[in-house]
Coordinates of C-alpha atoms in Angstrom, one line a residue:
X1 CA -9.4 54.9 37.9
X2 CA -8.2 56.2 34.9
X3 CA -4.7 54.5 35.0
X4 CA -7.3 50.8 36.0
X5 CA -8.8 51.7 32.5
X6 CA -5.3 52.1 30.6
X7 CA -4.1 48.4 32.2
X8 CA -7.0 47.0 31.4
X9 CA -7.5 48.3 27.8
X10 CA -3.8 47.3 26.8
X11 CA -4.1 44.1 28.5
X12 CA -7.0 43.6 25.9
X13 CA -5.3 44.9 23.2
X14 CA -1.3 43.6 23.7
X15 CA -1.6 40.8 25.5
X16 CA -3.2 38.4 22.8
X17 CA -0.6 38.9 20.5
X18 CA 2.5 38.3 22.5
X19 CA 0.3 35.3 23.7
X20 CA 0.4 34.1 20.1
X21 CA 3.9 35.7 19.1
X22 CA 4.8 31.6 19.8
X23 CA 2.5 29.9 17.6
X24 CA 3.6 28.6 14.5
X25 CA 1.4 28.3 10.9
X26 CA 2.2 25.4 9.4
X27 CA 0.9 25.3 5.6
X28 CA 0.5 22.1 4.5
X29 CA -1.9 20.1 1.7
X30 CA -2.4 16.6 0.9
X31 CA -0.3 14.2 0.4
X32 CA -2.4 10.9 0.6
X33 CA -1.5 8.5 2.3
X34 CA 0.7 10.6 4.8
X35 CA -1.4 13.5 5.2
X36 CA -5.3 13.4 4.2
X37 CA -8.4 15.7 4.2
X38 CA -11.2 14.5 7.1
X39 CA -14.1 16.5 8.1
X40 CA -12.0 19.9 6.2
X41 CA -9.1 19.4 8.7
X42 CA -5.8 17.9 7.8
X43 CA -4.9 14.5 9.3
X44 CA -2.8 11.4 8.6
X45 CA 0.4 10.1 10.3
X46 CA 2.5 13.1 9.4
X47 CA 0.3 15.2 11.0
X48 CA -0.9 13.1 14.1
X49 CA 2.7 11.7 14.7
X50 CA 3.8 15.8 14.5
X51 CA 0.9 16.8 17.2
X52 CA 2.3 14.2 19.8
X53 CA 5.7 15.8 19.5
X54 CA 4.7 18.8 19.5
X55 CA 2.7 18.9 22.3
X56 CA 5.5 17.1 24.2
X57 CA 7.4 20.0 24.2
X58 CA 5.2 22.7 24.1
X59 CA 5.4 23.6 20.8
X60 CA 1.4 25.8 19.8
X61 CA 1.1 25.0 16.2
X62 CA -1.9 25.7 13.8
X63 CA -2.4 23.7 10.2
X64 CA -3.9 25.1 7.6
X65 CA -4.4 23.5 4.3
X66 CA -2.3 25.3 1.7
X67 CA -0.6 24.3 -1.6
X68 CA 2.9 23.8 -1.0
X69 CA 4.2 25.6 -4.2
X70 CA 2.0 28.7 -2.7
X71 CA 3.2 28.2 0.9
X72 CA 6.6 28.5 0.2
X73 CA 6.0 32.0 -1.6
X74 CA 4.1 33.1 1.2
X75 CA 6.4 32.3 4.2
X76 CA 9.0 34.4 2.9
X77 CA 7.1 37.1 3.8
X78 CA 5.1 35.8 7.1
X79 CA 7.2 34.9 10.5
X80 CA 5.7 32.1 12.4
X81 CA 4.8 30.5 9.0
X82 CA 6.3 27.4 8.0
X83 CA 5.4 25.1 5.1
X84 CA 4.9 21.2 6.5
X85 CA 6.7 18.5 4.4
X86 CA 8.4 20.2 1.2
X87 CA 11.1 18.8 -1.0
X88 CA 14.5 20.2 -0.2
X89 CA 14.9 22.8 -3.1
X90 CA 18.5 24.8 -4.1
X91 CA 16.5 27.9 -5.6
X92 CA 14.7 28.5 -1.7
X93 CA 17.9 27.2 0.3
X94 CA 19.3 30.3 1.1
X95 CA 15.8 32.7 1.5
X96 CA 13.8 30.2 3.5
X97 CA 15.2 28.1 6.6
X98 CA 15.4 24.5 7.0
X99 CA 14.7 23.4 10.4
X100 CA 14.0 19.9 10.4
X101 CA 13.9 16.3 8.3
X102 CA 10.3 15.2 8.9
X103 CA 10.4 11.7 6.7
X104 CA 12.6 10.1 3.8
X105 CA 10.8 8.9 1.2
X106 CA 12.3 6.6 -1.8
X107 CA 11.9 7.6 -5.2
X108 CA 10.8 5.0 -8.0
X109 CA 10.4 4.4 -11.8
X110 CA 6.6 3.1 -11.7
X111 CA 5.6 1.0 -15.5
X112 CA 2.1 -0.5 -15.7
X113 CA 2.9 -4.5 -15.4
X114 CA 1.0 -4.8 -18.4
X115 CA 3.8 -2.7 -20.5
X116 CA 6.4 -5.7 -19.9
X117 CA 9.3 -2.7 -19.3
X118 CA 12.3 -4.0 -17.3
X119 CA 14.5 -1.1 -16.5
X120 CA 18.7 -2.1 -15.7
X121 CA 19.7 1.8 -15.4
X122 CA 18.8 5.3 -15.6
X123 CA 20.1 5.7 -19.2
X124 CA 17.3 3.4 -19.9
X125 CA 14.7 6.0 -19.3
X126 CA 15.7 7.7 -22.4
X127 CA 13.9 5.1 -24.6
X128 CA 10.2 5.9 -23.3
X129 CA 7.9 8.7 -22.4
X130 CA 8.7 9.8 -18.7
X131 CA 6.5 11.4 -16.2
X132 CA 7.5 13.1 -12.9
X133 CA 6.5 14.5 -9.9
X134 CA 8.1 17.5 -9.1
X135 CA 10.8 16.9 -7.0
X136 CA 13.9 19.3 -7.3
X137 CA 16.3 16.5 -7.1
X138 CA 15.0 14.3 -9.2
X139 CA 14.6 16.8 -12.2
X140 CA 18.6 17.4 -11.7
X141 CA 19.3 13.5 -11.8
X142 CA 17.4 13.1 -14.6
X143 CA 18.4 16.5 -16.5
X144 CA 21.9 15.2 -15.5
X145 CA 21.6 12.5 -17.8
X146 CA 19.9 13.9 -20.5
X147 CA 16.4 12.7 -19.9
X148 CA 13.4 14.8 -21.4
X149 CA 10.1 14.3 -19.3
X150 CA 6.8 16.0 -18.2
X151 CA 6.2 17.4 -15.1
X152 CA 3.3 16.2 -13.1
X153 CA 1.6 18.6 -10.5
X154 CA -0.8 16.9 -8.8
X155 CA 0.8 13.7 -7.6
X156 CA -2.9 12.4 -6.7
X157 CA -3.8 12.0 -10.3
X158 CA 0.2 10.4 -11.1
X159 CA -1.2 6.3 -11.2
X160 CA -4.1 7.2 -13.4
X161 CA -2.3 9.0 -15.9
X162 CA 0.6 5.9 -15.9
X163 CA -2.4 3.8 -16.5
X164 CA -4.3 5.3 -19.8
X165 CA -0.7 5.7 -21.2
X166 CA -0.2 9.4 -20.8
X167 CA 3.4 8.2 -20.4
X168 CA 5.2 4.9 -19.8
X169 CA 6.9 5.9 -16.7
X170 CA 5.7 7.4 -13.8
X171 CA 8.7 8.7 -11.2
X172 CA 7.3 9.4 -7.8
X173 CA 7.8 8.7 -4.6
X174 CA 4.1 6.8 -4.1
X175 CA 5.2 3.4 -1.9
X176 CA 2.8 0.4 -2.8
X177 CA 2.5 -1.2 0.3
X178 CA 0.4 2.2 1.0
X179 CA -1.8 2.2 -2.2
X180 CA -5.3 0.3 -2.7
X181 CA -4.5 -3.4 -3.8
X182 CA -6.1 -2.3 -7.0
X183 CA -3.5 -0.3 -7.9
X184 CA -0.8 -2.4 -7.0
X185 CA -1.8 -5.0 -9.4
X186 CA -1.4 -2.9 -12.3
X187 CA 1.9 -1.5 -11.6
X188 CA 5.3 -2.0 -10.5
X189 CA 8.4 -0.7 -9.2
X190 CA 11.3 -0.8 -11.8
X191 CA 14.0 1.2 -10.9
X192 CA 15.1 2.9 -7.7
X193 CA 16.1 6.3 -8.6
X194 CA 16.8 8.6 -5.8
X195 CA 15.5 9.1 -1.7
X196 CA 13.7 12.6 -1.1
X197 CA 13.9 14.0 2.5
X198 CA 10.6 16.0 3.8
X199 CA 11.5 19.0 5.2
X200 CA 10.1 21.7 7.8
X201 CA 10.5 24.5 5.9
X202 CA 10.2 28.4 8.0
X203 CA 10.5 32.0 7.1
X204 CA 14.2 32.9 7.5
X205 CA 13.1 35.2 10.8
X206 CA 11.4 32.5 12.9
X207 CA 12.4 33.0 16.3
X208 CA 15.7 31.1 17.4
X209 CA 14.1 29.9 20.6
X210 CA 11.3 28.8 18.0
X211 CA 14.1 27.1 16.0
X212 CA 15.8 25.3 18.8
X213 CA 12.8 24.0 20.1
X214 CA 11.9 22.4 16.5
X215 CA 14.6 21.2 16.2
X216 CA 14.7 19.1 19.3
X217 CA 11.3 17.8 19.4
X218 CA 11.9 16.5 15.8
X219 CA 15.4 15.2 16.6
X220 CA 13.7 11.8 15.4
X221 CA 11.8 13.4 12.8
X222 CA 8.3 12.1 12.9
X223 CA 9.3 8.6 13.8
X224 CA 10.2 9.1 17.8
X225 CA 9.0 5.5 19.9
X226 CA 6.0 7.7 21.2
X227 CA 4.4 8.1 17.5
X228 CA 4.9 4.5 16.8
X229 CA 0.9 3.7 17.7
X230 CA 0.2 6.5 15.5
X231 CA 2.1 4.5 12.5
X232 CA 0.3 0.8 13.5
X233 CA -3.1 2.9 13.8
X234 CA -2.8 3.5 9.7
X235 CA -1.0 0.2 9.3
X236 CA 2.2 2.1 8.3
X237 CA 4.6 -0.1 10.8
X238 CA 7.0 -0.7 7.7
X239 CA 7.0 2.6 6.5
X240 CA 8.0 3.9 10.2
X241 CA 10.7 0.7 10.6
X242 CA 12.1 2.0 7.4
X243 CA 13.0 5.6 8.6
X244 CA 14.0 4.4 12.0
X245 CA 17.1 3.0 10.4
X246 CA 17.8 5.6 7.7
X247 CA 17.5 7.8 10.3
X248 CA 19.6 6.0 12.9
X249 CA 16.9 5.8 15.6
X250 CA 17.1 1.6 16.1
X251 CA 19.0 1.1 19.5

């Protein structure tokens, strides 16, 4: 009777936690139009076209809405943690690991049509008050070639400020065949600068079966034929097109 008790008491105890030893955290905040805020849950096609693939293979995942400049402090020190859709940074290449590519995103100089800019290079940039979102890459490029600028932390409020002239040019990776048609009247695409990968970004521990596993079911990143209804759904067919061929996926 007493040994029952034991069994039973660490079944209680033990058992829940290697039943979640699998389960990955995945920190992730807004990033409209790719990932929004519904009802206090995360959604969007980054996060809908990721549930279909992960539940494909078998993959228990949790998301929970966490600034991404936070996140990737705190995974360092939490296994099973990983921060959903970050910039590819040097200064966290070697403490954090990289499992995946989730999207490619291109990487624009934005003016307000109404400024009449026309950029023909980079080196143009240097004549007018530059805003940027902070992207790791792009702050080298432009660094690189001796470009002063402002950083911009909250990409959300980016068009507004190009708008009321807080700066002439906005560099982000916004795509405006996803904003409001209000917006798109008022500004325009310049100058490509750069493309910026999304990453899956884990604590350096995460289990190597974990890792393997990740990294098959996002062999296609988030654009696998089976999320393609998911991209249609938030009229993103383009957008999903696009990174089928950059990422080699078109048969």
């Amino acid at each position: 009777m007493l040994f029952k008790c034991f069994l039973a008491f660490y079944c209680l105890i033990y058992l829940p936690v290697f039943s979640q030893s699998n389960k990955i955290i995945l920190l992730a905040e807004t990033m409209e139009p790719f990932i929004i805020e519904k009802n206090d849950k995360l959604t969007g096609p980054f996060i809908e076209a990721f549930q279909i693939i992960a539940n494909e293979h078998d993959i228990e995942f949790e998301f929970q809405k966490t600034p991404t400049r936070r996140g990737l402090k705190d995974i360092e020190k939490t296994p099973n943690h990983c921060v959903f859709s970050a910039n590819y940074s040097p200064e966290t290449s070697e403490i954090l690991l990289y499992v995946s590519k989730l999207a490619q995103l291109k990487i624009w100089a934005y003016s307000a049509k109404k400024s009449n800019i026309n950029l023909k290079s980079i080196q143009n940039l240097k004549k007018y008050k530059v805003g940027v979102i902070d992207i790791a890459e792009v702050k080298d490029i432009l660094s690189l070639n001796g470009i002063q600028y402002s950083l911009i932390f909250k990409s959300d409020s980016a068009i507004k400020m190009l708008l009321s002239n807080r700066f002439d040019i906005l560099i982000s990776d916004i795509n405006l065949d996803l904003l409001n048609k209000e917006d798109t009247k008022k500004i325009k695409p310049n100058l490509e600068i750069f493309k910026v990968e999304k990453w899956l970004i884990c604590n350096n521990n995460l289990k190597q079966q974990l890792v393997k596993k990740l990294r098959e079911a996002l062999s296609e990143a988030l654009f696998s034929s089976k999320t393609k209804e998911i991209w249609q759904k938030y009229n993103m067919i383009k957008f999903y097109n696009t990174n089928r061929i950059e990422f080699n996926l078109l048969k």
